[in-house]
Amino acid sequence: MNGIIKWWAENKVAANLLMLIILVCGIYSFFTIEKEMEPYVAFPGAQVSVTWRGAPPQDIEEQIVVRLEEAVSGVEGISELWSVASEGAGRVVVIAKQDVDGDAFVQQIKQEVDQISSLPAAAEPAVVRQFENRNEVIRVAVSGAVDERLLKRTAEKVRREIALLPYVPAVELFGVRGEEVSIEVSRE
């Protein structure tokens, strides 16, 4: 060991050349390596969302979120469970342990949620989807004194335009009701 240190001490040109090579490689790596402030980390999980327009957060928590939590809490392999109740919507996020199959886990959550029969009639059906660890960078709200159909079309247009921008990995449209056809039959 002492021989290597002695050789480097005696050969200053070789030591400085090695230092210069390491410095150049470090600078090159700094500018070429892919950098992310919040990297995407995949782990199995499910997100359950229910929309109930106009309902206050307390009603969302008592009549939706608590029932969703009770339904999914019995699924095997849960690592974390948290929920959010806000005005007009409730969300439950269920994170599974790393050794759990993600697709099978989401299916189990969906089966448990589908068995809930006591959700309010005015609430829209629960939406179960694979949990994705994405951090929201910006949220755009589309509103106005026009009919809901025009707002939905405008929001979809804005979503498409934002999705075409470079470096935008995902754009999600939420809070929009699906279109329905209502047929009324008169007795005449």
Short mmCIF file of C-alpha atoms in Angstrom, two decimals:
data_model
loop_
_atom_site.label_atom_id
_atom_site.label_comp_id
_atom_site.label_asym_id
_atom_site.label_seq_id
_atom_site.Cartn_x
_atom_site.Cartn_y
_atom_site.Cartn_z
CA MET A 1 0.00 0.00 0.00
CA ASN A 2 2.81 2.39 0.87
CA GLY A 3 4.36 1.73 -2.55
CA ILE A 4 1.29 3.04 -4.42
CA ILE A 5 1.12 6.21 -2.32
CA LYS A 6 4.87 6.75 -2.74
CA TRP A 7 4.59 6.30 -6.55
CA TRP A 8 1.74 8.86 -6.82
CA ALA A 9 3.70 11.31 -4.60
CA GLU A 10 6.78 10.99 -6.83
CA ASN A 11 4.86 11.20 -10.15
CA LYS A 12 3.06 14.53 -9.84
CA VAL A 13 2.26 14.69 -13.57
CA ALA A 14 0.39 11.34 -13.42
CA ALA A 15 -1.49 12.40 -10.28
CA ASN A 16 -2.50 15.74 -11.82
CA LEU A 17 -3.48 14.02 -15.07
CA LEU A 18 -5.73 11.57 -13.17
CA MET A 19 -7.26 14.47 -11.25
CA LEU A 20 -7.94 16.32 -14.52
CA ILE A 21 -9.56 13.23 -16.09
CA ILE A 22 -11.81 12.76 -13.05
CA LEU A 23 -12.75 16.45 -13.12
CA VAL A 24 -13.59 16.41 -16.87
CA CYS A 25 -15.64 13.19 -16.48
CA GLY A 26 -17.52 14.72 -13.56
CA ILE A 27 -18.37 17.90 -15.47
CA TYR A 28 -19.44 15.86 -18.51
CA SER A 29 -21.63 13.63 -16.33
CA PHE A 30 -23.22 16.62 -14.61
CA PHE A 31 -24.46 18.05 -17.90
CA THR A 32 -25.49 14.79 -19.58
CA ILE A 33 -27.11 12.79 -16.78
CA GLU A 34 -30.90 12.87 -16.64
CA LYS A 35 -32.09 14.93 -13.69
CA GLU A 36 -35.53 15.06 -12.11
CA MET A 37 -36.60 17.04 -9.09
CA GLU A 38 -39.41 14.61 -8.28
CA PRO A 39 -38.69 11.30 -10.02
CA TYR A 40 -41.50 8.87 -10.76
CA VAL A 41 -41.39 5.91 -8.39
CA ALA A 42 -43.73 3.05 -9.19
CA PHE A 43 -45.39 1.14 -6.37
CA PRO A 44 -48.64 -0.81 -6.30
CA GLY A 45 -51.74 1.00 -5.16
CA ALA A 46 -55.27 2.08 -5.98
CA GLN A 47 -57.18 5.33 -5.85
CA VAL A 48 -60.95 5.40 -5.29
CA SER A 49 -62.79 8.62 -6.15
CA VAL A 50 -66.46 9.50 -5.68
CA THR A 51 -68.06 12.75 -6.82
CA TRP A 52 -71.16 14.14 -5.11
CA ARG A 53 -71.86 17.60 -6.48
CA GLY A 54 -72.70 20.27 -3.93
CA ALA A 55 -72.14 18.08 -0.86
CA PRO A 56 -70.16 19.63 2.01
CA PRO A 57 -66.90 17.97 3.14
CA GLN A 58 -68.46 16.68 6.37
CA ASP A 59 -71.18 14.79 4.44
CA ILE A 60 -68.57 13.47 2.01
CA GLU A 61 -66.50 12.16 4.92
CA GLU A 62 -69.40 10.60 6.85
CA GLN A 63 -71.38 9.12 3.97
CA ILE A 64 -68.69 8.28 1.41
CA VAL A 65 -65.09 8.29 2.66
CA VAL A 66 -65.73 6.32 5.88
CA ARG A 67 -67.67 3.67 3.95
CA LEU A 68 -64.94 3.40 1.33
CA GLU A 69 -62.27 3.05 4.03
CA GLU A 70 -64.27 0.33 5.79
CA ALA A 71 -64.79 -1.56 2.54
CA VAL A 72 -61.15 -1.58 1.43
CA SER A 73 -59.52 -2.02 4.85
CA GLY A 74 -59.98 -5.79 4.72
CA VAL A 75 -57.92 -6.28 1.55
CA GLU A 76 -54.68 -8.19 2.14
CA GLY A 77 -51.35 -6.44 1.61
CA ILE A 78 -52.22 -2.84 2.50
CA SER A 79 -49.23 -0.75 3.52
CA GLU A 80 -50.85 2.70 3.75
CA LEU A 81 -54.36 4.10 3.51
CA TRP A 82 -55.31 7.75 3.48
CA SER A 83 -58.29 9.77 2.38
CA VAL A 84 -59.37 13.28 1.49
CA ALA A 85 -62.87 14.71 1.81
CA SER A 86 -63.45 18.00 0.05
CA GLU A 87 -66.50 19.84 -1.20
CA GLY A 88 -68.22 17.70 -3.82
CA ALA A 89 -65.71 14.84 -3.87
CA GLY A 90 -64.03 12.20 -1.75
CA ARG A 91 -60.88 10.21 -2.46
CA VAL A 92 -59.29 7.21 -0.78
CA VAL A 93 -55.75 6.16 -1.68
CA VAL A 94 -54.63 2.64 -0.80
CA ILE A 95 -50.94 1.77 -1.12
CA ALA A 96 -49.94 -1.90 -1.18
CA LYS A 97 -46.78 -3.56 0.07
CA GLN A 98 -43.99 -3.85 -2.52
CA ASP A 99 -44.36 -7.63 -2.98
CA VAL A 100 -48.06 -7.38 -3.97
CA ASP A 101 -49.17 -7.72 -7.61
CA GLY A 102 -50.47 -4.26 -8.55
CA ASP A 103 -53.16 -5.33 -11.04
CA ALA A 104 -54.60 -7.99 -8.75
CA PHE A 105 -54.56 -5.52 -5.87
CA VAL A 106 -56.55 -2.94 -7.87
CA GLN A 107 -59.06 -5.64 -8.85
CA GLN A 108 -59.53 -6.62 -5.20
CA ILE A 109 -60.11 -2.98 -4.25
CA LYS A 110 -62.61 -2.62 -7.12
CA GLN A 111 -64.52 -5.73 -5.98
CA GLU A 112 -64.76 -4.42 -2.43
CA VAL A 113 -65.89 -0.96 -3.57
CA ASP A 114 -68.49 -2.43 -5.95
CA GLN A 115 -70.09 -4.26 -3.01
CA ILE A 116 -70.92 -1.00 -1.20
CA SER A 117 -74.65 -0.41 -1.51
CA SER A 118 -75.08 2.40 0.99
CA LEU A 119 -73.57 5.34 -0.89
CA PRO A 120 -75.90 8.34 -1.36
CA ALA A 121 -78.13 8.16 -4.44
CA ALA A 122 -77.00 11.60 -5.63
CA ALA A 123 -73.35 10.52 -5.65
CA GLU A 124 -71.80 9.36 -8.90
CA PRO A 125 -70.47 5.79 -9.07
CA ALA A 126 -67.06 5.19 -7.51
CA VAL A 127 -64.10 5.25 -9.89
CA VAL A 128 -61.25 2.87 -9.04
CA ARG A 129 -57.96 3.21 -10.85
CA GLN A 130 -54.31 2.37 -10.49
CA PHE A 131 -52.55 4.82 -8.17
CA GLU A 132 -49.87 6.85 -9.90
CA ASN A 133 -47.22 8.76 -8.02
CA ARG A 134 -47.29 12.01 -9.97
CA ASN A 135 -46.89 15.39 -8.44
CA GLU A 136 -49.28 18.00 -9.68
CA VAL A 137 -47.44 20.98 -11.11
CA ILE A 138 -50.35 23.14 -12.18
CA ARG A 139 -54.12 23.02 -11.96
CA VAL A 140 -56.30 24.92 -14.43
CA ALA A 141 -59.96 25.60 -13.66
CA VAL A 142 -62.41 26.28 -16.46
CA SER A 143 -65.52 28.14 -15.35
CA GLY A 144 -68.06 30.58 -16.70
CA ALA A 145 -71.69 31.56 -16.94
CA VAL A 146 -72.42 29.12 -19.77
CA ASP A 147 -74.00 25.69 -19.89
CA GLU A 148 -72.13 22.67 -18.57
CA ARG A 149 -71.74 21.05 -22.00
CA LEU A 150 -69.83 24.06 -23.38
CA LEU A 151 -67.61 24.15 -20.28
CA LYS A 152 -66.83 20.45 -20.73
CA ARG A 153 -65.91 20.90 -24.41
CA THR A 154 -63.73 23.89 -23.57
CA ALA A 155 -61.98 21.97 -20.78
CA GLU A 156 -61.35 19.03 -23.13
CA LYS A 157 -59.89 21.41 -25.73
CA VAL A 158 -57.59 22.99 -23.12
CA ARG A 159 -56.54 19.52 -21.93
CA ARG A 160 -55.66 18.45 -25.51
CA GLU A 161 -53.65 21.62 -26.11
CA ILE A 162 -51.70 21.25 -22.87
CA ALA A 163 -51.03 17.57 -23.61
CA LEU A 164 -49.37 18.56 -26.91
CA LEU A 165 -46.80 20.71 -25.12
CA PRO A 166 -43.30 19.22 -24.86
CA TYR A 167 -42.22 17.95 -21.43
CA VAL A 168 -45.80 17.54 -20.22
CA PRO A 169 -46.00 13.87 -19.26
CA ALA A 170 -49.68 13.73 -18.31
CA VAL A 171 -52.78 15.89 -18.30
CA GLU A 172 -55.87 14.81 -16.41
CA LEU A 173 -59.40 16.14 -16.69
CA PHE A 174 -61.49 15.74 -13.56
CA GLY A 175 -64.67 17.05 -12.03
CA VAL A 176 -66.56 16.61 -15.30
CA ARG A 177 -69.77 14.65 -15.39
CA GLY A 178 -70.45 12.18 -18.17
CA GLU A 179 -73.17 13.13 -20.60
CA GLU A 180 -76.58 11.59 -20.06
CA VAL A 181 -79.64 11.24 -22.23
CA SER A 182 -82.95 11.76 -20.49
CA ILE A 183 -86.18 10.60 -22.11
CA GLU A 184 -89.45 11.77 -20.69
CA VAL A 185 -92.70 10.17 -21.84
CA SER A 186 -95.88 12.16 -21.53
CA ARG A 187 -99.14 10.43 -20.64
CA GLU A 188 -101.02 12.06 -23.50
#
